[in-house]
Amino acid sequence: MTSPTELRLLPWSDPEGRACYLSTDDANGYLSRLADNTEAIQLGMAAELLEQASDLLAAEKVASGDLRAVATDLAGALRTTLRVAASRGQRLSQPDTADPERGDEGPRLPASAFV
């Protein structure tokens, strides 16, 4: 098991909105893979939302309700993206997450996250 300082922040929260953490030595275990996949989906959805918001802002006329809705969605996507970044940043500082034999340098943000 990992020490308490090596807990992985998961990309979801409990029903009360509190952060969830994973304690495991197996970066390829079921919950670790589920968290990785969930993070990838969340980042992909954030990238799509950013594209939609950019299109909306490029329009000459936009209803205030549409702007409020996209701002609300962007705030949620930013909150999720910051959670993913925090989780991945914590894991980057742990040398055992990388597997140099596979050419793996550890967790990285997908290129789509920077679109």
Short mmCIF file of C-alpha atoms in Angstrom, two decimals:
data_model
loop_
_atom_site.label_atom_id
_atom_site.label_comp_id
_atom_site.label_asym_id
_atom_site.label_seq_id
_atom_site.Cartn_x
_atom_site.Cartn_y
_atom_site.Cartn_z
CA MET A 1 0.00 0.00 0.00
CA THR A 2 1.04 3.57 -0.51
CA SER A 3 1.69 5.87 2.41
CA PRO A 4 -0.95 8.49 3.29
CA THR A 5 1.14 11.12 1.50
CA GLU A 6 0.95 9.07 -1.70
CA LEU A 7 -2.81 8.79 -1.99
CA ARG A 8 -4.16 9.39 -5.47
CA LEU A 9 -6.80 12.08 -5.79
CA LEU A 10 -9.58 10.52 -7.86
CA PRO A 11 -11.46 12.43 -10.57
CA TRP A 12 -14.80 12.12 -8.77
CA SER A 13 -16.17 13.03 -5.38
CA ASP A 14 -18.42 11.26 -2.90
CA PRO A 15 -22.17 12.01 -2.71
CA GLU A 16 -21.48 14.84 -0.23
CA GLY A 17 -18.98 16.44 -2.64
CA ARG A 18 -15.85 15.46 -0.70
CA ALA A 19 -12.68 14.39 -2.49
CA CYS A 20 -12.05 10.66 -2.95
CA TYR A 21 -8.60 9.10 -2.76
CA LEU A 22 -7.11 5.78 -3.80
CA SER A 23 -4.40 3.97 -1.88
CA THR A 24 -2.68 1.34 -4.00
CA ASP A 25 0.74 0.28 -5.22
CA ASP A 26 -0.74 -0.96 -8.50
CA ALA A 27 -0.92 1.85 -11.08
CA ASN A 28 -2.48 -0.68 -13.47
CA GLY A 29 -5.17 -1.93 -11.08
CA TYR A 30 -8.86 -1.71 -11.91
CA LEU A 31 -9.56 1.50 -9.96
CA SER A 32 -6.39 3.18 -11.24
CA ARG A 33 -7.35 2.37 -14.84
CA LEU A 34 -10.94 3.51 -14.19
CA ALA A 35 -9.62 6.80 -12.80
CA ASP A 36 -7.27 7.22 -15.80
CA ASN A 37 -10.15 6.61 -18.23
CA THR A 38 -12.46 8.94 -16.32
CA GLU A 39 -9.81 11.68 -16.40
CA ALA A 40 -9.36 11.23 -20.15
CA ILE A 41 -13.12 11.48 -20.71
CA GLN A 42 -13.37 14.56 -18.49
CA LEU A 43 -10.52 16.31 -20.30
CA GLY A 44 -12.01 15.42 -23.67
CA MET A 45 -15.39 16.81 -22.64
CA ALA A 46 -13.69 20.00 -21.40
CA ALA A 47 -11.94 20.41 -24.76
CA GLU A 48 -15.25 19.97 -26.60
CA LEU A 49 -16.94 22.48 -24.31
CA LEU A 50 -14.16 24.99 -24.90
CA GLU A 51 -14.67 24.63 -28.64
CA GLN A 52 -18.44 25.15 -28.26
CA ALA A 53 -17.88 28.18 -26.04
CA SER A 54 -15.44 29.66 -28.56
CA ASP A 55 -18.02 29.23 -31.31
CA LEU A 56 -20.69 30.84 -29.16
CA LEU A 57 -18.46 33.80 -28.32
CA ALA A 58 -17.59 34.26 -31.99
CA ALA A 59 -21.26 34.79 -32.85
CA GLU A 60 -22.42 38.38 -33.38
CA LYS A 61 -25.44 38.06 -31.12
CA VAL A 62 -25.73 35.72 -28.17
CA ALA A 63 -28.55 35.51 -25.67
CA SER A 64 -27.59 36.23 -22.08
CA GLY A 65 -29.07 32.86 -21.03
CA ASP A 66 -26.75 31.09 -23.46
CA LEU A 67 -23.74 32.98 -22.07
CA ARG A 68 -24.75 32.11 -18.51
CA ALA A 69 -25.16 28.44 -19.43
CA VAL A 70 -21.78 28.21 -21.15
CA ALA A 71 -20.08 30.09 -18.29
CA THR A 72 -21.60 27.66 -15.79
CA ASP A 73 -20.49 24.67 -17.86
CA LEU A 74 -16.99 26.13 -18.30
CA ALA A 75 -16.68 26.69 -14.54
CA GLY A 76 -17.55 23.03 -13.94
CA ALA A 77 -15.11 21.87 -16.61
CA LEU A 78 -12.36 24.05 -15.13
CA ARG A 79 -13.06 22.64 -11.65
CA THR A 80 -12.75 19.10 -13.02
CA THR A 81 -9.64 19.92 -15.03
CA LEU A 82 -7.96 21.43 -11.96
CA ARG A 83 -8.74 18.25 -10.00
CA VAL A 84 -7.18 16.14 -12.76
CA ALA A 85 -4.13 18.44 -12.87
CA ALA A 86 -3.71 18.24 -9.10
CA SER A 87 -3.98 14.45 -9.16
CA ARG A 88 -1.51 14.09 -12.00
CA GLY A 89 0.86 16.62 -10.45
CA GLN A 90 0.93 14.59 -7.24
CA ARG A 91 1.70 11.44 -9.19
CA LEU A 92 4.45 13.11 -11.23
CA SER A 93 6.38 13.67 -8.03
CA GLN A 94 6.30 9.92 -7.34
CA PRO A 95 9.12 8.23 -9.27
CA ASP A 96 7.52 4.75 -8.99
CA THR A 97 4.68 5.75 -11.37
CA ALA A 98 7.05 5.78 -14.35
CA ASP A 99 8.19 2.66 -16.13
CA PRO A 100 11.40 3.52 -18.03
CA GLU A 101 11.54 0.03 -19.57
CA ARG A 102 8.31 0.81 -21.45
CA GLY A 103 9.58 4.27 -22.34
CA ASP A 104 6.95 5.64 -19.96
CA GLU A 105 7.86 8.89 -18.25
CA GLY A 106 4.79 8.76 -16.01
CA PRO A 107 1.39 10.41 -16.26
CA ARG A 108 0.91 13.17 -18.84
CA LEU A 109 -1.93 15.37 -19.97
CA PRO A 110 -3.22 14.36 -23.40
CA ALA A 111 -2.48 16.76 -26.24
CA SER A 112 -6.23 17.35 -26.61
CA ALA A 113 -6.22 19.03 -23.18
CA PHE A 114 -4.30 21.94 -24.69
CA VAL A 115 -6.64 22.55 -27.62
#
